[in-house]
Structure formats: structure tokens, C-alpha cells
């Protein structure tokens, strides 16, 4: 997901792969190994990693792309890990299915309303 988000921001394939790896992989490693005691430290790591990525790619990135990487790194990883936690709850399968059905329904409705109204 982070790879596609970086491509949407206009980054090339290798740059978006590097951005995705730098930002996303440590978050999921921390969920499994707990090497950082609190998620706020990990969010700080994401900000620092994205800033370092911006420094090394300064001539290729603008502010919108770098801020998009920071936002995407936080938004995508936290959302996906929260969905995994919901799945492990009691009746988590039903809740996860409900999330997907509501998302699918609203996206489909928005598509048809957009086609109708223009």
C-alpha cells in the first residue's frame, strides 16, 4: 500500500520502494518484536526517517511529496495494524467484514453519484 501511495505522489519505482521500506517496515517489526516501548517513539522514527529521505532526495522531491510520505507512513501503517487488531477481537471477523462492506458500499455510491451529477 505504501508503494502505491508513493507512486501516487509521483515518486519513481525505486524511490517509492525505498520510502515504503524506510517508513513501514520498522513499524510492523515493532508490532512483533516490541523493540521500542511506545508507539509515539515509532511515530517519531517515521518522521525522522521521512525527513532524512527528504534531505537525500531534496532535488527530486518537493514539500508536498515529502509531507505526503510522512502522512502516508503514519496513516497507512496505523490503519492496517488497527484493522489487524480488530480482526483478533471477539467477533472480529464480522467487524472486519463490516468495515470492508461499508467501504465498498460508500465507494460504489460515490462513484454512481459522481457519474449521475457529473
N, CA, C and O of each residue as an XYZ file, in Angstrom:
472
protein
N       0.831     -1.191      0.000
C       0.000      0.000      0.000
C       0.876      1.256      0.000
O       0.568      2.237     -0.677
N       1.955      1.215      0.756
C       2.829      2.390      0.807
C       3.513      2.606     -0.532
O       3.746      3.747     -0.933
N       3.835      1.527     -1.226
C       4.446      1.632     -2.548
C       3.503      2.350     -3.510
O       3.927      3.245     -4.241
N       2.232      1.966     -3.514
C       1.255      2.604     -4.398
C       0.999      4.047     -3.980
O       0.802      4.913     -4.832
N       1.000      4.311     -2.685
C       0.810      5.681     -2.212
C       1.967      6.567     -2.660
O       1.756      7.710     -3.064
N       3.181      6.047     -2.589
C       4.346      6.820     -3.040
C       4.304      7.025     -4.547
O       4.685      8.090     -5.033
N       3.853      6.034     -5.289
C       3.698      6.211     -6.739
C       2.647      7.258     -7.054
O       2.789      8.016     -8.013
N       1.590      7.305     -6.251
C       0.554      8.304     -6.443
C       1.102      9.714     -6.217
O       0.640     10.671     -6.837
N       2.082      9.834     -5.331
C       2.709     11.128     -5.080
C       3.667     11.530     -6.188
O       4.169     12.654     -6.194
N       3.926     10.630     -7.125
C       4.783     10.947     -8.252
C       6.222     10.512     -8.081
O       7.093     10.976     -8.817
N       6.497      9.631     -7.126
C       7.851      9.124     -6.936
C       8.093      7.966     -7.889
O       7.157      7.257     -8.260
N       9.338      7.773     -8.283
C       9.675      6.665     -9.175
C       9.593      5.344     -8.424
O       9.396      5.325     -7.209
N       9.744      4.248     -9.145
C       9.620      2.930     -8.537
C      10.637      2.660     -7.448
O      10.273      2.172     -6.379
N      11.916      2.968     -7.692
C      12.935      2.694     -6.679
C      12.815      3.641     -5.498
O      13.035      3.238     -4.356
N      12.470      4.896     -5.758
C      12.316      5.847     -4.657
C      11.114      5.497     -3.795
O      11.176      5.611     -2.571
N      10.027      5.073     -4.416
C       8.852      4.718     -3.632
C       9.081      3.425     -2.856
O       8.567      3.274     -1.748
N       9.843      2.493     -3.416
C      10.172      1.270     -2.681
C      11.044      1.592     -1.477
O      10.844      1.033     -0.399
N      12.003      2.483     -1.653
C      12.854      2.889     -0.532
C      12.043      3.605      0.532
O      12.226      3.360      1.725
N      11.149      4.486      0.111
C      10.321      5.210      1.075
C       9.419      4.258      1.839
O       9.260      4.384      3.053
N       8.834      3.314      1.136
C       7.977      2.346      1.802
C       8.732      1.489      2.796
O       8.244      1.226      3.895
N       9.925      1.051      2.411
C      10.725      0.235      3.316
C      11.214      0.997      4.527
O      11.189      0.483      5.646
N      11.657      2.220      4.307
C      12.179      3.027      5.410
C      11.087      3.364      6.412
O      11.336      3.399      7.617
N       9.891      3.608      5.925
C       8.834      4.093      6.800
C       7.985      2.965      7.377
O       7.632      3.015      8.555
N       7.653      1.966      6.596
C       6.661      0.979      7.003
C       7.250     -0.217      7.742
O       6.687     -0.649      8.748
N       8.350     -0.752      7.276
C       8.897     -1.993      7.835
C       9.205     -1.888      9.333
O       8.840     -2.800     10.074
N       9.854     -0.827      9.816
C      10.110     -0.763     11.260
C       8.844     -0.740     12.111
O       8.853     -1.245     13.234
N       7.769     -0.170     11.604
C       6.523     -0.151     12.371
C       6.013     -1.568     12.601
O       5.651     -1.929     13.721
N       5.986     -2.362     11.550
C       5.493     -3.726     11.696
C       6.473     -4.610     12.465
O       6.049     -5.529     13.167
N       7.762     -4.352     12.346
C       8.725     -5.089     13.169
C       8.523     -4.783     14.644
O       8.660     -5.667     15.489
N       8.195     -3.531     14.956
C       7.951     -3.169     16.347
C       6.672     -3.814     16.878
O       6.601     -4.141     18.063
N       5.680     -4.000     16.043
C       4.470     -4.681     16.491
C       4.759     -6.121     16.902
O       4.104     -6.659     17.795
N       5.732     -6.739     16.258
C       6.048     -8.134     16.560
C       7.113     -8.272     17.645
O       6.961     -9.077     18.564
N       8.200     -7.484     17.543
C       9.335     -7.652     18.449
C       9.337     -6.695     19.631
O      10.059     -6.940     20.597
N       8.567     -5.625     19.598
C       8.477     -4.632     20.678
C       9.838     -4.075     21.068
O      10.178     -4.049     22.251
N      10.619     -3.630     20.092
C      11.929     -3.072     20.415
C      11.848     -1.611     20.832
O      12.797     -1.095     21.424
N      10.751     -0.931     20.544
C      10.514      0.410     21.069
C       9.354      0.323     22.052
O       8.347     -0.324     21.764
N       9.487      0.977     23.227
C       8.493      0.757     24.272
C       7.128      1.384     24.004
O       6.135      0.965     24.599
N       7.061      2.378     23.122
C       5.800      3.081     22.956
C       5.654      3.489     21.505
O       6.647      3.808     20.851
N       4.454      3.485     20.997
C       4.245      3.795     19.581
C       4.590      5.230     19.218
O       4.876      5.518     18.056
N       4.570      6.135     20.189
C       4.930      7.528     19.878
C       6.392      7.621     19.455
O       6.734      8.433     18.595
N       7.255      6.804     20.042
C       8.652      6.780     19.609
C       8.756      6.296     18.164
O       9.582      6.783     17.393
N       7.925      5.352     17.818
C       7.942      4.842     16.455
C       7.416      5.880     15.470
O       7.927      5.994     14.356
N       6.404      6.630     15.871
C       5.922      7.713     15.012
C       6.995      8.780     14.853
O       7.138      9.371     13.783
N       7.743      9.023     15.912
C       8.869      9.949     15.815
C       9.914      9.400     14.852
O      10.491     10.157     14.071
N      10.162      8.101     14.897
C      11.087      7.476     13.948
C      10.609      7.679     12.513
O      11.410      7.980     11.628
N       9.311      7.516     12.283
C       8.774      7.697     10.935
C       9.019      9.118     10.457
O       9.400      9.329      9.306
N       8.803     10.087     11.325
C       9.054     11.483     10.954
C      10.524     11.720     10.640
O      10.850     12.398      9.666
N      11.407     11.170     11.456
C      12.846     11.352     11.237
C      13.286     10.637      9.957
O      14.056     11.193      9.173
N      12.808      9.416      9.741
C      13.188      8.672      8.535
C      12.712      9.378      7.277
O      13.443      9.451      6.289
N      11.501      9.894      7.306
C      10.999     10.619      6.137
C      11.767     11.916      5.931
O      11.987     12.330      4.793
N      12.176     12.561      7.017
C      12.967     13.788      6.889
C      14.340     13.494      6.299
O      14.826     14.247      5.455
N      14.967     12.412      6.735
C      16.267     12.021      6.174
C      16.111     11.666      4.700
O      16.949     12.032      3.876
N      15.046     10.956      4.371
C      14.774     10.634      2.972
C      14.608     11.914      2.156
O      15.073     11.991      1.019
N      13.948     12.913      2.732
C      13.763     14.192      2.048
C      15.090     14.914      1.858
O      15.307     15.540      0.820
N      15.980     14.838      2.840
C      17.280     15.507      2.724
C      18.100     14.898      1.588
O      18.709     15.624      0.803
N      18.118     13.569      1.498
C      18.914     12.928      0.457
C      18.293     13.054     -0.934
O      19.003     12.980     -1.937
N      17.000     13.241     -0.999
C      16.318     13.375     -2.297
C      15.756     14.779     -2.476
O      14.715     14.957     -3.108
N      16.441     15.776     -1.921
C      15.924     17.145     -1.914
C      15.690     17.684     -3.313
O      14.699     18.374     -3.554
N      16.585     17.379     -4.232
C      16.431     17.912     -5.585
C      15.314     17.215     -6.360
O      14.829     17.749     -7.357
N      14.903     16.034     -5.913
C      13.882     15.275     -6.629
C      12.492     15.406     -6.010
O      11.492     15.155     -6.682
N      12.421     15.794     -4.745
C      11.144     15.869     -4.040
C      10.767     17.316     -3.762
O      11.633     18.169     -3.569
N       9.478     17.579     -3.743
C       9.028     18.869     -3.256
C       8.367     18.663     -1.890
O       8.286     17.540     -1.393
N       7.904     19.742     -1.302
C       7.344     19.659      0.044
C       6.088     18.796      0.077
O       5.868     18.061      1.040
N       5.271     18.876     -0.951
C       4.038     18.096     -0.990
C       4.330     16.595     -0.995
O       3.637     15.830     -0.325
N       5.337     16.173     -1.737
C       5.681     14.752     -1.778
C       6.242     14.282     -0.442
O       5.885     13.205      0.036
N       7.121     15.082      0.166
C       7.705     14.651      1.439
C       6.667     14.640      2.551
O       6.663     13.725      3.375
N       5.787     15.635      2.594
C       4.744     15.617      3.619
C       3.743     14.495      3.349
O       3.187     13.922      4.286
N       3.511     14.180      2.080
C       2.658     13.041      1.751
C       3.254     11.725      2.209
O       2.530     10.835      2.655
N       4.582     11.593      2.103
C       5.240     10.380      2.603
C       5.100     10.258      4.115
O       4.863      9.167      4.634
N       5.244     11.365      4.814
C       5.107     11.333      6.271
C       3.675     10.962      6.648
O       3.457     10.071      7.470
N       2.703     11.644      6.049
C       1.304     11.355      6.343
C       0.946      9.920      5.960
O       0.298      9.212      6.731
N       1.362      9.500      4.786
C       1.061      8.146      4.336
C       1.697      7.088      5.218
O       1.090      6.052      5.487
N       2.928      7.347      5.671
C       3.593      6.399      6.554
C       2.854      6.203      7.859
O       2.782      5.090      8.380
N       2.307      7.277      8.383
C       1.550      7.176      9.631
C       0.162      6.601      9.365
O      -0.275      5.678     10.052
N      -0.518      7.141      8.379
C      -1.914      6.775      8.113
C      -2.053      5.319      7.674
O      -2.885      4.588      8.211
N      -1.263      4.903      6.727
C      -1.412      3.550      6.179
C      -0.997      2.495      7.196
O      -1.704      1.503      7.376
N       0.128      2.690      7.859
C       0.598      1.659      8.791
C      -0.300      1.538     10.007
O      -0.604      0.426     10.440
N      -0.731      2.659     10.568
C      -1.588      2.602     11.753
C      -2.953      2.034     11.389
O      -3.511      1.242     12.149
N      -3.500      2.423     10.244
C      -4.802      1.910      9.826
C      -4.751      0.404      9.597
O      -5.645     -0.316     10.042
N      -3.737     -0.075      8.922
C      -3.640     -1.507      8.642
C      -3.419     -2.313      9.920
O      -3.994     -3.391     10.075
N      -2.596     -1.807     10.835
C      -2.363     -2.550     12.072
C      -3.594     -2.531     12.968
O      -3.848     -3.500     13.683
N      -4.364     -1.445     12.943
C      -5.597     -1.396     13.722
C      -6.617     -2.382     13.175
O      -7.330     -3.026     13.944
N      -6.692     -2.507     11.864
C      -7.603     -3.481     11.270
C      -7.201     -4.907     11.658
O      -8.064     -5.759     11.868
N      -5.908     -5.166     11.752
C      -5.446     -6.489     12.190
C      -5.805     -6.732     13.655
O      -6.154     -7.852     14.027
N      -5.724     -5.695     14.489
C      -6.112     -5.845     15.893
C      -7.615     -6.076     16.028
O      -8.048     -6.874     16.860
N      -8.403     -5.390     15.224
C      -9.854     -5.596     15.244
C     -10.186     -7.022     14.825
O     -11.095     -7.634     15.387
N      -9.478     -7.546     13.869
C      -9.721     -8.919     13.399
C      -9.482     -9.942     14.504
O     -10.121    -10.994     14.516
N      -8.579     -9.655     15.426
C      -8.267    -10.592     16.505
C      -9.199    -10.459     17.702
O      -9.058    -11.211     18.667
N     -10.144     -9.528     17.670
C     -11.102     -9.358     18.764
C     -12.199    -10.417     18.685
O     -12.307    -11.150     17.702
N     -13.024    -10.481     19.759
C     -14.217    -11.315     19.685
C     -15.119    -10.748     18.599
O     -15.303     -9.534     18.514
N     -15.670    -11.602     17.789
C     -16.486    -11.211     16.634
C     -15.721    -10.289     15.689
O     -16.314     -9.451     15.009
N     -14.404    -10.451     15.653
C     -13.566     -9.614     14.806
C     -13.765     -9.866     13.332
O     -13.616     -8.954     12.519
N     -14.099    -11.093     12.976
C     -14.342    -11.401     11.568
C     -15.542    -10.620     11.047
O     -15.519    -10.100      9.931
N     -16.590    -10.541     11.864
C     -17.788     -9.802     11.462
C     -17.483     -8.313     11.367
O     -17.921     -7.653     10.424
N     -16.737     -7.776     12.329
C     -16.379     -6.358     12.294
C     -15.499     -6.028     11.095
O     -15.691     -5.001     10.443
N     -14.541     -6.891     10.806
C     -13.669     -6.659      9.652
C     -14.462     -6.727      8.356
O     -14.265     -5.904      7.463
N     -15.344     -7.689      8.251
C     -16.198     -7.792      7.073
C     -17.095     -6.564      6.949
O     -17.321     -6.069      5.845
N     -17.608     -6.069      8.079
C     -18.444     -4.867      8.058
C     -17.657     -3.659      7.566
O     -18.186     -2.842      6.811
N     -16.406     -3.537      7.983
C     -15.573     -2.423      7.514
C     -15.406     -2.488      6.007
O     -15.537     -1.472      5.323
N     -15.120     -3.666      5.484
C     -14.944     -3.806      4.039
C     -16.248     -3.557      3.281
O     -16.235     -2.923      2.226
N     -17.366     -4.047      3.805
C     -18.639     -3.839      3.123
C     -19.061     -2.375      3.133
O     -19.558     -1.869      2.127
N     -18.870     -1.690      4.257
C     -19.212     -0.267      4.323
C     -18.318      0.535      3.387
O     -18.794      1.433      2.693
N     -17.036      0.219      3.363
C     -16.120      0.920      2.459
C     -16.496      0.666      1.004
O     -16.529      1.596      0.198
N     -16.776     -0.572      0.671
C     -17.172     -0.910     -0.693
C     -18.472     -0.207     -1.069
O     -18.600      0.312     -2.177
N     -19.439     -0.188     -0.146
C     -20.724      0.452     -0.420
C     -20.611      1.953     -0.602
O     -21.224      2.513     -1.511
N     -19.838      2.611      0.247
C     -19.694      4.062      0.107
C     -18.905      4.426     -1.142
O     -19.223      5.413     -1.806
N     -17.888      3.650     -1.469
C     -17.138      3.922     -2.702
C     -18.008      3.722     -3.942
O     -17.946      4.513     -4.883
N     -18.811      2.672     -3.940
C     -19.703      2.428     -5.070
C     -20.753      3.526     -5.174
O     -21.047      4.009     -6.268
N     -21.316      3.918     -4.038
C     -22.292      5.005     -4.039
C     -21.691      6.313     -4.517
O     -22.328      7.046     -5.273
N     -20.479      6.614     -4.091
C     -19.813      7.840     -4.541
C     -19.544      7.798     -6.036
O     -19.657      8.817     -6.716
N     -19.191      6.631     -6.552
C     -18.963      6.502     -7.990
C     -20.236      6.793     -8.772
O     -20.217      7.560     -9.735
N     -21.343      6.178     -8.358
C     -22.584      6.370     -9.110
C     -23.144      7.779     -8.950
O     -23.699      8.325     -9.904
N     -23.017      8.372     -7.789
C     -23.446      9.766     -7.606
C     -22.579     10.682     -8.459
O     -23.084     11.629     -9.062
N     -21.290     10.410     -8.514
C     -20.402     11.203     -9.360
C     -20.736     11.067    -10.830
O     -20.686     12.046    -11.574
N     -21.077      9.863    -11.256
C     -21.471      9.657    -12.653
C     -22.805     10.344    -12.956
O     -23.008     10.857    -14.057
N     -23.704     10.351    -11.983
C     -25.021     10.943    -12.181
C     -24.960     12.469    -12.201
O     -25.590     13.111    -13.041
N     -24.195     13.046    -11.267
C     -24.150     14.501    -11.135
C     -22.990     15.133    -11.879
O     -22.961     16.348    -12.080
N     -22.060     14.335    -12.278
C     -21.071     14.829    -13.160
C     -19.754     15.191    -12.786
O     -18.965     15.612    -13.632
